[in-house]
PDB file of C-alpha atoms and ligand atoms in Angstrom:
ATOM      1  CA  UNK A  21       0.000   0.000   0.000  1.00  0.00           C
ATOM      2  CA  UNK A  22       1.205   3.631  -0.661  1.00  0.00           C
ATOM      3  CA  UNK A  23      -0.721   7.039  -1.472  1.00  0.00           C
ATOM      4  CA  UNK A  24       1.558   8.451  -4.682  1.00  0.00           C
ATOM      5  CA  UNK A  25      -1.735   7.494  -6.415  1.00  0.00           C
ATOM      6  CA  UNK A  26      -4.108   9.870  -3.774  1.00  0.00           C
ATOM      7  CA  UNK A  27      -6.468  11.984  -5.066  1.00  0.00           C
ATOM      8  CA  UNK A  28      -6.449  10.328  -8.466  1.00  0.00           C
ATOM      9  CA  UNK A  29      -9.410   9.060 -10.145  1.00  0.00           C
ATOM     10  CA  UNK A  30      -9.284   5.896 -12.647  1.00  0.00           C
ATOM     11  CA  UNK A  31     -10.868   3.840 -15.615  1.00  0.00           C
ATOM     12  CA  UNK A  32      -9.898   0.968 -16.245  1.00  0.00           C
ATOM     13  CA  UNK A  33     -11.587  -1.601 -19.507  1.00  0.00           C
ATOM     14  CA  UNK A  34     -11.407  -5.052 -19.049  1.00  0.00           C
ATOM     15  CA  UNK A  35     -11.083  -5.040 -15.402  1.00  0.00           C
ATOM     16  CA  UNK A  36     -12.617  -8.304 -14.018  1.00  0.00           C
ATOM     17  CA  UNK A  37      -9.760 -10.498 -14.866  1.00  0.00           C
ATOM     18  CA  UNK A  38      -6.710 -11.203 -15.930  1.00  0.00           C
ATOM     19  CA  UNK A  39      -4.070  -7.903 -16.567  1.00  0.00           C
ATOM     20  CA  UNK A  40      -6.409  -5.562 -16.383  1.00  0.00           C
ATOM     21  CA  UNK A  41      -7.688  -6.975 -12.807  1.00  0.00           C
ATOM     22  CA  UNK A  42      -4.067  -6.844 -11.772  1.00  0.00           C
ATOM     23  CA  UNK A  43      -3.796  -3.028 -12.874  1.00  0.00           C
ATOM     24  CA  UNK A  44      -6.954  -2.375 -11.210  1.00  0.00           C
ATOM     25  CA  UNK A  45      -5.809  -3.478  -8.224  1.00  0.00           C
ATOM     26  CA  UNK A  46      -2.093  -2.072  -8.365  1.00  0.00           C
ATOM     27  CA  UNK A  47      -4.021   1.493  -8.986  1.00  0.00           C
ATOM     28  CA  UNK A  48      -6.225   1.007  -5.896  1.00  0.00           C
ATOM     29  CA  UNK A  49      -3.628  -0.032  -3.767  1.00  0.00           C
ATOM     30  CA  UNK A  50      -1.100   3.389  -4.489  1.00  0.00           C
ATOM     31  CA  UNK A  51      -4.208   5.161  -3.250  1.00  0.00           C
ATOM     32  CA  UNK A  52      -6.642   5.635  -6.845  1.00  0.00           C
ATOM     33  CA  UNK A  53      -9.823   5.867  -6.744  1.00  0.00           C
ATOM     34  CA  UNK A  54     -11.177   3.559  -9.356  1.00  0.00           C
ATOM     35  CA  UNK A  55     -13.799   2.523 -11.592  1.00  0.00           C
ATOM     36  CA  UNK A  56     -13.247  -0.805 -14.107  1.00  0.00           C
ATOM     37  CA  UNK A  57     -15.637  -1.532 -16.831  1.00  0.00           C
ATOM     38  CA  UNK A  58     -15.995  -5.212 -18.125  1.00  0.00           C
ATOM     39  CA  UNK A  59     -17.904  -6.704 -20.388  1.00  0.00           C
ATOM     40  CA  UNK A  60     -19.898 -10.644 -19.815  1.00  0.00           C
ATOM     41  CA  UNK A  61     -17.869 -12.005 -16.491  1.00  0.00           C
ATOM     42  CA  UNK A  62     -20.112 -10.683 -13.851  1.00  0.00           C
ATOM     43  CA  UNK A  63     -18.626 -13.514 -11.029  1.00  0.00           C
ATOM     44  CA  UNK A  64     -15.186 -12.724 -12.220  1.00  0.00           C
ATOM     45  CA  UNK A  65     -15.947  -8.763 -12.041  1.00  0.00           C
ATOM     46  CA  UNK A  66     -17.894  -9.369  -8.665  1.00  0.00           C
ATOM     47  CA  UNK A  67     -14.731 -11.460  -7.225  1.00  0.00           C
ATOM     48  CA  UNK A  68     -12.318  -8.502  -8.364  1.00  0.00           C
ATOM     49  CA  UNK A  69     -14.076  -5.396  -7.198  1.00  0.00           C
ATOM     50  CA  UNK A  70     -14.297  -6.961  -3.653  1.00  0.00           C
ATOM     51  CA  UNK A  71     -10.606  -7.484  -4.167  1.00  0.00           C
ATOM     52  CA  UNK A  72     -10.105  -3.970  -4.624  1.00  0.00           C
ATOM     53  CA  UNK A  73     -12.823  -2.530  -2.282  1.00  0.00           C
ATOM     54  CA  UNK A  74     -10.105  -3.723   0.289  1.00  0.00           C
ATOM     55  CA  UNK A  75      -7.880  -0.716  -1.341  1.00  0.00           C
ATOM     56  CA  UNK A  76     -10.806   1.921  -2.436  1.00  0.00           C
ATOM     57  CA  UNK A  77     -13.628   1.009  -0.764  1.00  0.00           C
ATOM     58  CA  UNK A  78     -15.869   3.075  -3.313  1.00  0.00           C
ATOM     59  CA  UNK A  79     -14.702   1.302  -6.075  1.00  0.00           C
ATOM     60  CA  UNK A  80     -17.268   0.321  -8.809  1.00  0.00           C
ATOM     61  CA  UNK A  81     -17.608  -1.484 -11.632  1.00  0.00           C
ATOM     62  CA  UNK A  82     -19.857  -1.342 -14.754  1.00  0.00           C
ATOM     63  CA  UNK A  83     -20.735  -3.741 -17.459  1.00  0.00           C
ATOM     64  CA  UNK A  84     -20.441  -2.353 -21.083  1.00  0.00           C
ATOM     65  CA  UNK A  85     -18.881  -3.329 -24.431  1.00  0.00           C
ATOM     66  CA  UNK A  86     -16.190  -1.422 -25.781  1.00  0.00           C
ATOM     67  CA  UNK A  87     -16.678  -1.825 -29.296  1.00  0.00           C
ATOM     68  CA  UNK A  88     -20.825  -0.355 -28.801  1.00  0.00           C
ATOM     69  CA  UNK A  89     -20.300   3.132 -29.289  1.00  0.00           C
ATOM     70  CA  UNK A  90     -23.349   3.971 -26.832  1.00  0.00           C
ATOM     71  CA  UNK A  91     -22.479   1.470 -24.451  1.00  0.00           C
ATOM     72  CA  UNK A  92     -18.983   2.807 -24.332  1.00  0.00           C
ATOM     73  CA  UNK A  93     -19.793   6.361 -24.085  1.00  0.00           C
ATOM     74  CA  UNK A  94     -22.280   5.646 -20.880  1.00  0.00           C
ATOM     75  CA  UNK A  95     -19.141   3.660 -18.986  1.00  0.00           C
ATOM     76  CA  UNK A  96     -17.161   6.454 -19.457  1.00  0.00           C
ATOM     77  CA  UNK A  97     -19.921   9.036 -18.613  1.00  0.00           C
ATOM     78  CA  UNK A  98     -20.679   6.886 -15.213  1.00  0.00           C
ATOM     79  CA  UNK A  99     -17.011   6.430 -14.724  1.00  0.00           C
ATOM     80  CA  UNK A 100     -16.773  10.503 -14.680  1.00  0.00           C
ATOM     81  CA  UNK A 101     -20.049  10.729 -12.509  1.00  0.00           C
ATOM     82  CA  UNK A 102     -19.264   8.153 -10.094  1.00  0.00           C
ATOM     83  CA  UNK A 103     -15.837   9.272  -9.546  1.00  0.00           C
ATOM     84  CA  UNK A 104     -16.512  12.938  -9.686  1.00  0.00           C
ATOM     85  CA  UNK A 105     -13.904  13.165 -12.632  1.00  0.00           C
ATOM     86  CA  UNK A 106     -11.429  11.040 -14.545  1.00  0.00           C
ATOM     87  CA  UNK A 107      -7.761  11.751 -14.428  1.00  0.00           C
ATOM     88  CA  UNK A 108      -6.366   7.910 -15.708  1.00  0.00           C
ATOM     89  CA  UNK A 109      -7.994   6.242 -18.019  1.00  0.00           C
ATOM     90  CA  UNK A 110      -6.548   2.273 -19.390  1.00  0.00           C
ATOM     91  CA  UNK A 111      -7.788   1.132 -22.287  1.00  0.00           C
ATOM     92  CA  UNK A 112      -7.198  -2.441 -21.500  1.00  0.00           C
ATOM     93  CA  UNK A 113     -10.139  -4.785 -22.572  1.00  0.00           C
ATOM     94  CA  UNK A 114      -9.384  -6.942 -25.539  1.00  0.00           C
ATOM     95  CA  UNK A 115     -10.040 -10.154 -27.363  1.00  0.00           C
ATOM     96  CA  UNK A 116      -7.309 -12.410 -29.226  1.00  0.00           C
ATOM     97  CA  UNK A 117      -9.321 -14.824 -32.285  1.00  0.00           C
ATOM     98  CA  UNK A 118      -6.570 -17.122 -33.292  1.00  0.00           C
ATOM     99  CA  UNK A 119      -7.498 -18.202 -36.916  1.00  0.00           C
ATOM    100  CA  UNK A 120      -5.879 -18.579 -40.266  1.00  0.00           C
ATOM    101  CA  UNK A 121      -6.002 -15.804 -42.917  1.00  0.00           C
ATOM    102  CA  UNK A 122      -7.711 -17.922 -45.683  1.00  0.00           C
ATOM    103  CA  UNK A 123     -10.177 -18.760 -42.912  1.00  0.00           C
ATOM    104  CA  UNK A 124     -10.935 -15.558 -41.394  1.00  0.00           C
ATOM    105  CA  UNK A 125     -14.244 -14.038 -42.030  1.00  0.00           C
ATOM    106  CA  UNK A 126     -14.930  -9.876 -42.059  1.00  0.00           C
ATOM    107  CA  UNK A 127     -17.326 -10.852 -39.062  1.00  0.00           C
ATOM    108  CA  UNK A 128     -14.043 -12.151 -37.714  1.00  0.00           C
ATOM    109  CA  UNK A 129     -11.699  -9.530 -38.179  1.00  0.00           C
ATOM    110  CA  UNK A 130     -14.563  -6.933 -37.163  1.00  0.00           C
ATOM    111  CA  UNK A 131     -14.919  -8.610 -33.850  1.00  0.00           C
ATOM    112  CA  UNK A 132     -11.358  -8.232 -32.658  1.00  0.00           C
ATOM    113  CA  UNK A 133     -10.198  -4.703 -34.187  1.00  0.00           C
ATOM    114  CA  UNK A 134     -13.657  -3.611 -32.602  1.00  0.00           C
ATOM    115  CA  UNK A 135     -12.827  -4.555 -29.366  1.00  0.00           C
ATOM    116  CA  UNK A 136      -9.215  -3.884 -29.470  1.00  0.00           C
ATOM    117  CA  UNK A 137      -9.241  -0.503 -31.628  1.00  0.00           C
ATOM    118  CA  UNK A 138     -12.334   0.438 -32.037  1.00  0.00           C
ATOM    119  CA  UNK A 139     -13.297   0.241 -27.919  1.00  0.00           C
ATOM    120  CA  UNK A 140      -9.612   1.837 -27.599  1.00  0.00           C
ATOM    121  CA  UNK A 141     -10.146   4.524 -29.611  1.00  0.00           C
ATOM    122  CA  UNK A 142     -14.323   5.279 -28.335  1.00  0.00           C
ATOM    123  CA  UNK A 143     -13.061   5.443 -24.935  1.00  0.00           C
ATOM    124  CA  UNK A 144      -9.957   6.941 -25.578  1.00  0.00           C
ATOM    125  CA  UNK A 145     -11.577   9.709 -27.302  1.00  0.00           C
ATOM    126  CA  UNK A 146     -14.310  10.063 -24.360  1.00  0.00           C
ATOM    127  CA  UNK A 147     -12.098  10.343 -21.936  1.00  0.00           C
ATOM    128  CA  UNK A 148      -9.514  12.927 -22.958  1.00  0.00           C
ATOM    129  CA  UNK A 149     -12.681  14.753 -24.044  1.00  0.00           C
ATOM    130  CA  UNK A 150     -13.142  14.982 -20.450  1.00  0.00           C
ATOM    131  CA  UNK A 151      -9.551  15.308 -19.111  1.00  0.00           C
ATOM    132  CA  UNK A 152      -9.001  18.571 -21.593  1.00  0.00           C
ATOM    133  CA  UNK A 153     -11.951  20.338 -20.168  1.00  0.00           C
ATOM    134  CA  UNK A 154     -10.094  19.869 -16.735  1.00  0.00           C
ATOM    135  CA  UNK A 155      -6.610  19.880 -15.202  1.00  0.00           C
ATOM    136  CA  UNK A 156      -5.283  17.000 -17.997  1.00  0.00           C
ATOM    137  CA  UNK A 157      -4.941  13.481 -17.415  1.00  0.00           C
ATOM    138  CA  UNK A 158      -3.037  10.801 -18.249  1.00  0.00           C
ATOM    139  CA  UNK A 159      -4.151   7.876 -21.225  1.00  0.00           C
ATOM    140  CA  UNK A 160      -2.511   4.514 -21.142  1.00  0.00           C
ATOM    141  CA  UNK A 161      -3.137   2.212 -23.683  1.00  0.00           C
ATOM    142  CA  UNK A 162      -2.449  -2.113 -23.562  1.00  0.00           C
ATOM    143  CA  UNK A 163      -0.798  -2.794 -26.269  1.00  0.00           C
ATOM    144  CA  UNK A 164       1.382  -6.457 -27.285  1.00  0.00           C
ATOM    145  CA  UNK A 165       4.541  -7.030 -28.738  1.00  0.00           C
ATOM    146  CA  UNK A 166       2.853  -8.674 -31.247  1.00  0.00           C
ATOM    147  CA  UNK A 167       1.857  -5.581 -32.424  1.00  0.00           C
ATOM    148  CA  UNK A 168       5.554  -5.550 -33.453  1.00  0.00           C
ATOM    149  CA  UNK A 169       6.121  -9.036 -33.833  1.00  0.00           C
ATOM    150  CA  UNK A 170       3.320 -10.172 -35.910  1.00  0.00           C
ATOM    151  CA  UNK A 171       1.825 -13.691 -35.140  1.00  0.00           C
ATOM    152  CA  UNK A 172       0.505 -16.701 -37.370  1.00  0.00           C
ATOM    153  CA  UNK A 173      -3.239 -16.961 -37.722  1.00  0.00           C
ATOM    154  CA  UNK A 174      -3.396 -13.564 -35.897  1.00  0.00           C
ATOM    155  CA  UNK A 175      -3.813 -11.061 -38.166  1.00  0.00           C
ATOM    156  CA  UNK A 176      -6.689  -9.372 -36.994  1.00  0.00           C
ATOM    157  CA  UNK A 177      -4.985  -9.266 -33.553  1.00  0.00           C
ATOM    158  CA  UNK A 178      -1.641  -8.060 -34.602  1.00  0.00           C
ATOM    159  CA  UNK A 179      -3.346  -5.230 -36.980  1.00  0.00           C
ATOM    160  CA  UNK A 180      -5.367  -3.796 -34.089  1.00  0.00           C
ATOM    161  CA  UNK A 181      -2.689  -3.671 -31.363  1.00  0.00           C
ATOM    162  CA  UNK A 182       0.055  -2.246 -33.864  1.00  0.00           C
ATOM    163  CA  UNK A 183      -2.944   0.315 -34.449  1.00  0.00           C
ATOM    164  CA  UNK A 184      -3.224   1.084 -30.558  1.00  0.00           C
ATOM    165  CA  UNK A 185       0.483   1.794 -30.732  1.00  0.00           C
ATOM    166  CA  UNK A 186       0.210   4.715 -33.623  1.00  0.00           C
ATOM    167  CA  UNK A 187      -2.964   5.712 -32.238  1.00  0.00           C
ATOM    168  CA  UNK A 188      -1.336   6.570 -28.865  1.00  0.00           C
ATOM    169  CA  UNK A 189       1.430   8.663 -30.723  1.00  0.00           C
ATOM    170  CA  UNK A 190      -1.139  10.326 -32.649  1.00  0.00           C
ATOM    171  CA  UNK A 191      -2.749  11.398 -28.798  1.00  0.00           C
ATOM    172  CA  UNK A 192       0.329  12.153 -27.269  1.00  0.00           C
ATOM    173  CA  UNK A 193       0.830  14.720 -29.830  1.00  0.00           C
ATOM    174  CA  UNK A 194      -2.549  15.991 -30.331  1.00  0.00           C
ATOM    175  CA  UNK A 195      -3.022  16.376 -26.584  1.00  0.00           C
ATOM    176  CA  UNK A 196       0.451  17.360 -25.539  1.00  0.00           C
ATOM    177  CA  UNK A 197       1.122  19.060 -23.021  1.00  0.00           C
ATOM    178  CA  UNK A 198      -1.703  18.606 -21.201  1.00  0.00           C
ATOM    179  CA  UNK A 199      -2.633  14.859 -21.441  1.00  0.00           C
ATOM    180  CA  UNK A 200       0.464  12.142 -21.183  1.00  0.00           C
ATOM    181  CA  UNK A 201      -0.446   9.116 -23.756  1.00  0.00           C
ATOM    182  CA  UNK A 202       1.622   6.403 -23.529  1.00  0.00           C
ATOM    183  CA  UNK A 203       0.768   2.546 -24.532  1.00  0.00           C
ATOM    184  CA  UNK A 204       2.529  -1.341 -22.309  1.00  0.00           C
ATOM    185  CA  UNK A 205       2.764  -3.725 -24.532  1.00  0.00           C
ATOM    186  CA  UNK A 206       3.140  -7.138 -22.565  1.00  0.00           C
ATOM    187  CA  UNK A 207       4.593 -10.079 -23.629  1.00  0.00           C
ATOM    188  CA  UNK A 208       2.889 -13.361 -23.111  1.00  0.00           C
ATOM    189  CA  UNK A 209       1.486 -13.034 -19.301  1.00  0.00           C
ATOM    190  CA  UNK A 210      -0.504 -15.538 -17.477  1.00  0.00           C
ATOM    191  CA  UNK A 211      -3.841 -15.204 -18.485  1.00  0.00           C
ATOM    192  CA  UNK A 212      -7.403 -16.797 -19.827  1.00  0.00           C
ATOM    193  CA  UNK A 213      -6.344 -15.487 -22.533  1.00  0.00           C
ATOM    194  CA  UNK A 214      -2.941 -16.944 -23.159  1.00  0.00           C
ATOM    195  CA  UNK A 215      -4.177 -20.056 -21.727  1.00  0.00           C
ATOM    196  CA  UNK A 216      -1.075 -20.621 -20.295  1.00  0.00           C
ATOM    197  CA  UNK A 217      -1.954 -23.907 -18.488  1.00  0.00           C
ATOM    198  CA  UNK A 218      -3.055 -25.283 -21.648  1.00  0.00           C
ATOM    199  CA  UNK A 219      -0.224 -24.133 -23.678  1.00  0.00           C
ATOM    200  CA  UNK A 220       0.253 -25.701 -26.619  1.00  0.00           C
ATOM    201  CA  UNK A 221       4.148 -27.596 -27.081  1.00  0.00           C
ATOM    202  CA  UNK A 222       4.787 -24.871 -29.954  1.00  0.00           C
ATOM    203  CA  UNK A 223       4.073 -22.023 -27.141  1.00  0.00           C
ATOM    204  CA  UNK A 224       6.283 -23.765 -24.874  1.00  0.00           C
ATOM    205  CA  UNK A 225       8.945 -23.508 -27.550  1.00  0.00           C
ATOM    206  CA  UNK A 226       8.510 -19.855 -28.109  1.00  0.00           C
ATOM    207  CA  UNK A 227       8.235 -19.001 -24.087  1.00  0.00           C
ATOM    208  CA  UNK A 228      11.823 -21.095 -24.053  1.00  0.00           C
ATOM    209  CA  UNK A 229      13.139 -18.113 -26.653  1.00  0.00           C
ATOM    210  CA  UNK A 230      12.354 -15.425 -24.072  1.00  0.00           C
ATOM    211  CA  UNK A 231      15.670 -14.319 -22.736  1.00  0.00           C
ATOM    212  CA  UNK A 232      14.420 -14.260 -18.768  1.00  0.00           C
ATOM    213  CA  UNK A 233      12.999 -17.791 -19.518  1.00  0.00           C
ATOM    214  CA  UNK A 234       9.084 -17.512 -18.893  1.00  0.00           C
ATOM    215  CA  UNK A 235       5.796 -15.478 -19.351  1.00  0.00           C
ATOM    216  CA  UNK A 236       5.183 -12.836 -17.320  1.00  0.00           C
ATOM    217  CA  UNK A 237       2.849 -12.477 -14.047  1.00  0.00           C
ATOM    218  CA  UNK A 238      -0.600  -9.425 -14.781  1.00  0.00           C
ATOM    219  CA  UNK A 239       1.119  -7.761 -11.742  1.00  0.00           C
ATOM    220  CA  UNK A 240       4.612  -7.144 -13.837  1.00  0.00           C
ATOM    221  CA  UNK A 241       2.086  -5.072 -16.625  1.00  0.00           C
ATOM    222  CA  UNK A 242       0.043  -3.970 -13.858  1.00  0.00           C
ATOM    223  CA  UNK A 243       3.127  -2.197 -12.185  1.00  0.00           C
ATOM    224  CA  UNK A 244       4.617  -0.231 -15.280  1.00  0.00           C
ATOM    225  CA  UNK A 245       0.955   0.727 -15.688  1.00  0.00           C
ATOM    226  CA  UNK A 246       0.924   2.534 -11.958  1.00  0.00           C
ATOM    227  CA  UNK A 247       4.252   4.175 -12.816  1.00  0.00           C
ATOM    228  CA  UNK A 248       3.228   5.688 -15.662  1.00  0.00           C
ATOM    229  CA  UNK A 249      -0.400   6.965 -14.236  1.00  0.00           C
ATOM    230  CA  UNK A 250       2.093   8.375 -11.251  1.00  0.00           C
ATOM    231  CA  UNK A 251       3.872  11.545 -10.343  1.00  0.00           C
ATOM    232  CA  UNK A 252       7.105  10.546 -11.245  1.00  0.00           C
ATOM    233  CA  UNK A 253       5.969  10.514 -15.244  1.00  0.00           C
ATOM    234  CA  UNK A 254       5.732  13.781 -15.874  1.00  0.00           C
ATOM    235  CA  UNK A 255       8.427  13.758 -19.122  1.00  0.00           C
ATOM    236  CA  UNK A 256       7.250  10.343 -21.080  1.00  0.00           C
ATOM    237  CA  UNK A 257       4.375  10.870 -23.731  1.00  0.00           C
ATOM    238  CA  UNK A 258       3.968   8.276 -27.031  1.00  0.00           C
ATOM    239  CA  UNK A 259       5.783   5.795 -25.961  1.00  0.00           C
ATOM    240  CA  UNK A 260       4.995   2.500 -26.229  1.00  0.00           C
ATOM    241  CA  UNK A 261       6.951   0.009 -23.606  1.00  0.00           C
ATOM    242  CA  UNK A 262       7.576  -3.129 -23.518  1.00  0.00           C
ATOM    243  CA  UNK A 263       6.957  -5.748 -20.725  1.00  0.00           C
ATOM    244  CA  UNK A 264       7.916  -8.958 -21.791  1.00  0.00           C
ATOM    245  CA  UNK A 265      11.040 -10.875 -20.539  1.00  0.00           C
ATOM    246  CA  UNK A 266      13.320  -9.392 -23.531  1.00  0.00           C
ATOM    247  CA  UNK A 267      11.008 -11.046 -26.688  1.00  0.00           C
ATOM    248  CA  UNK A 268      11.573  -7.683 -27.875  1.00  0.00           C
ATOM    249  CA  UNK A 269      14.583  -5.415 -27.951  1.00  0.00           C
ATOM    250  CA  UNK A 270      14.328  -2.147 -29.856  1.00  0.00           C
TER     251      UNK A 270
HETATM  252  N1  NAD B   2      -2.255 -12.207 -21.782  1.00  0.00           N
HETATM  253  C1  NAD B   2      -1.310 -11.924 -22.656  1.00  0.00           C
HETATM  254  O1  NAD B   2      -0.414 -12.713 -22.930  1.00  0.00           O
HETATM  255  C2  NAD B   2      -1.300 -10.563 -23.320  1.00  0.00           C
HETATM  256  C3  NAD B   2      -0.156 -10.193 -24.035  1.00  0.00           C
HETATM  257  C4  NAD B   2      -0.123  -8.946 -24.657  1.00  0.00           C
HETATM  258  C5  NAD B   2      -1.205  -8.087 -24.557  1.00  0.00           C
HETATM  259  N2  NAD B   2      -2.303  -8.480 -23.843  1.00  0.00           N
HETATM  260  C6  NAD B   2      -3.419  -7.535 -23.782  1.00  0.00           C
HETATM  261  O2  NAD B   2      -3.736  -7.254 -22.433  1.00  0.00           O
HETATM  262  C7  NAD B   2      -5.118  -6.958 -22.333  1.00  0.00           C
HETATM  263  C8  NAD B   2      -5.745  -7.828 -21.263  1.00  0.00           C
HETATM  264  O3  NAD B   2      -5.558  -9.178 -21.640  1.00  0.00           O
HETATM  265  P1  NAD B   2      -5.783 -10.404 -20.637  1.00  0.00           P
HETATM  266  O4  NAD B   2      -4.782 -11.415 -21.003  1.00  0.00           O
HETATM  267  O5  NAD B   2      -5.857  -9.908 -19.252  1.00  0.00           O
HETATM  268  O6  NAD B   2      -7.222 -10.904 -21.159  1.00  0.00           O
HETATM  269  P2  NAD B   2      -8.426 -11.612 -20.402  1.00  0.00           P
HETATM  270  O7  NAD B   2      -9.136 -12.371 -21.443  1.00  0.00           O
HETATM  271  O8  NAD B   2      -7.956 -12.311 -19.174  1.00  0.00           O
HETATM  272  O9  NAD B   2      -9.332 -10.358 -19.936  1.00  0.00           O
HETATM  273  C9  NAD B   2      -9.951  -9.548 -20.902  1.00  0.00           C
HETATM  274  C10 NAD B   2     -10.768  -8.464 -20.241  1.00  0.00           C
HETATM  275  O10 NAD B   2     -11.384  -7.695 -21.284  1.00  0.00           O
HETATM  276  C11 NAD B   2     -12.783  -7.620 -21.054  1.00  0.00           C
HETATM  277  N3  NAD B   2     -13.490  -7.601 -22.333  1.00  0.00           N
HETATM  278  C12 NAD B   2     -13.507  -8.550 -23.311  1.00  0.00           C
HETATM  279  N4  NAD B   2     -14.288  -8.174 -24.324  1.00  0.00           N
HETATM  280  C13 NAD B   2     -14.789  -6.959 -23.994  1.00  0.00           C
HETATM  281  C14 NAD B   2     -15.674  -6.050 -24.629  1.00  0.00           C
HETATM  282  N5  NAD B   2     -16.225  -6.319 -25.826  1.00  0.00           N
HETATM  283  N6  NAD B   2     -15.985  -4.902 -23.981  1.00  0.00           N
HETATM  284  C15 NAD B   2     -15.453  -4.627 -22.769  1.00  0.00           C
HETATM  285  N7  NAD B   2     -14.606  -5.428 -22.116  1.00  0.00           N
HETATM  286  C16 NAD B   2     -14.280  -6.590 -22.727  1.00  0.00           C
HETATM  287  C17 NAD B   2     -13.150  -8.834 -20.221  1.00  0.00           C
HETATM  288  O11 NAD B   2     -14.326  -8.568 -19.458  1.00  0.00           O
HETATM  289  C18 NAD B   2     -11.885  -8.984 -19.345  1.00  0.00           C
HETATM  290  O12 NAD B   2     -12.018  -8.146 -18.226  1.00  0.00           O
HETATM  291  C19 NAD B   2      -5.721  -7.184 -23.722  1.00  0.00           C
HETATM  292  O13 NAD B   2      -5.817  -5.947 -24.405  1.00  0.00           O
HETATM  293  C20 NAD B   2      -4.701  -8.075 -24.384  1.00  0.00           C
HETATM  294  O14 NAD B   2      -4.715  -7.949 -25.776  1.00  0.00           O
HETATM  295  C21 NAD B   2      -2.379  -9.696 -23.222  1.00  0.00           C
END
């Protein structure tokens, strides 16, 4: 527990589980005040915002799909109301749709840049709407180093996160000096949906290439996210990190 987070209020997408649980948590516990959206796990949202009432005991969450432009809008509207204004937002939720290119439908490809750009980019947009009528704020985006990497049967994937990565340059200079925008983009991390216990002998292969030897833990994302929503990152705008054992050196 610490306070270099008091006083600040939070969104966070795709809260319930996984990294963006972690994050939500992380936030709460340097003293944030936070709301996380989340969109069909009501147990697993239930189970995390008790976890993080322990931190912020007025912590709420609210159901709503990213890639719904109304149902976006209204999270981030009820985010604003509930906290009495927004000063972080993470654009976190996302989807992965592992399928071949010659087998990938539109409806497909739709599903996953809509969740992954599209709900980036709606509440991205919503929320620095809000954070330039007021003292500034800071936008961090969840990117993957596939985004740089590109991936087999991913392509939908791959396109939309190397999309959140130019996006978040393209806020970071729009919004400068006012907002910071700056984008994580994880490695593989120990989630549903990496499925690491059911990894697959290929996976096991490629997690063997990471220089420091494994996948990463939601809290190892979760703590570069804190940092950057902190006071101590006051010069670092469109940058995209990585967080992934060394799978990617730039
Ligand atoms: N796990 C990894 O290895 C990894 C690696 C790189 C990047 N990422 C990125 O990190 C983020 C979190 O991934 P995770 O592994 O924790 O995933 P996860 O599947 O464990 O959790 C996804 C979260 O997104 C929410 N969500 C899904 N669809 C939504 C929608 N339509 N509207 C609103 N919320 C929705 C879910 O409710 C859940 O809270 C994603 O953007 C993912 O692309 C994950």
């Amino acid at each position: 527990m610490s306070d270099t987070l008091a006083g600040v209020r939070a969104l966070v997408t795709g809260g319930s589980r996984g990294i963006g649980r972690a994050i939500a948590i992380s936030l709460a516990a340097a003293g944030a005040r936070v709301a996380f959206g989340y969109h069909g796990d009501g147990q697993a949202a239930h189970s995390t915002l008790a976890t993080v009432r322990a931190h912020d005991a007025s912590a709420f969450a609210i159901e709503a799909d990213v890639s719904v432009e109304a149902e976006a809008v209204a999270m981030v509207d009820r985010a604003i109301d509930g906290l009495g204004g927004l000063d972080v937002v993470v654009n976190n939720a996302g989807i992965l749709h592992e399928v071949g290119l010659l087998d990938t439908l539109v409806a497909d490809f739709d599903a996953v840049v809509g969740v992954n750009l599209r709900g980036t980019f709606i509440v991205g947009r919503e929320a620095i709407r809000h954070m330039t009528r007021h003292a500034g704020g800071r936008v961090i985006n969840i990117a993957s180093d596939l985004g740089y990497l590109g991936r087999e049967r991913n392509t939908a994937y791959c396109a939309s996160k190397a999309g959140i990565a130019a996006m978040t340059r393209c806020w970071a200079r729009e919004f400068a000096p006012d907002i910071l925008v700056n984008a994580v983009a994880p490695g593989p991390v120990d989630t549903d949906m990496l499925g690491a216990e059911v990894m697959s002998e290929e996976q096991r292969h490629k997690e063997a290439e990471i220089p420091l030897g494994r996948i990463g833990h939601p809290e190892e994302v979760a703590a570069l996210v804190t940092f950057l929503a902190g006071p101590q990152a006051t010069f670092i705008t469109g940058q995209t990190y990585g967080v992934n054992g060394g799978s990617v050196m730039t």
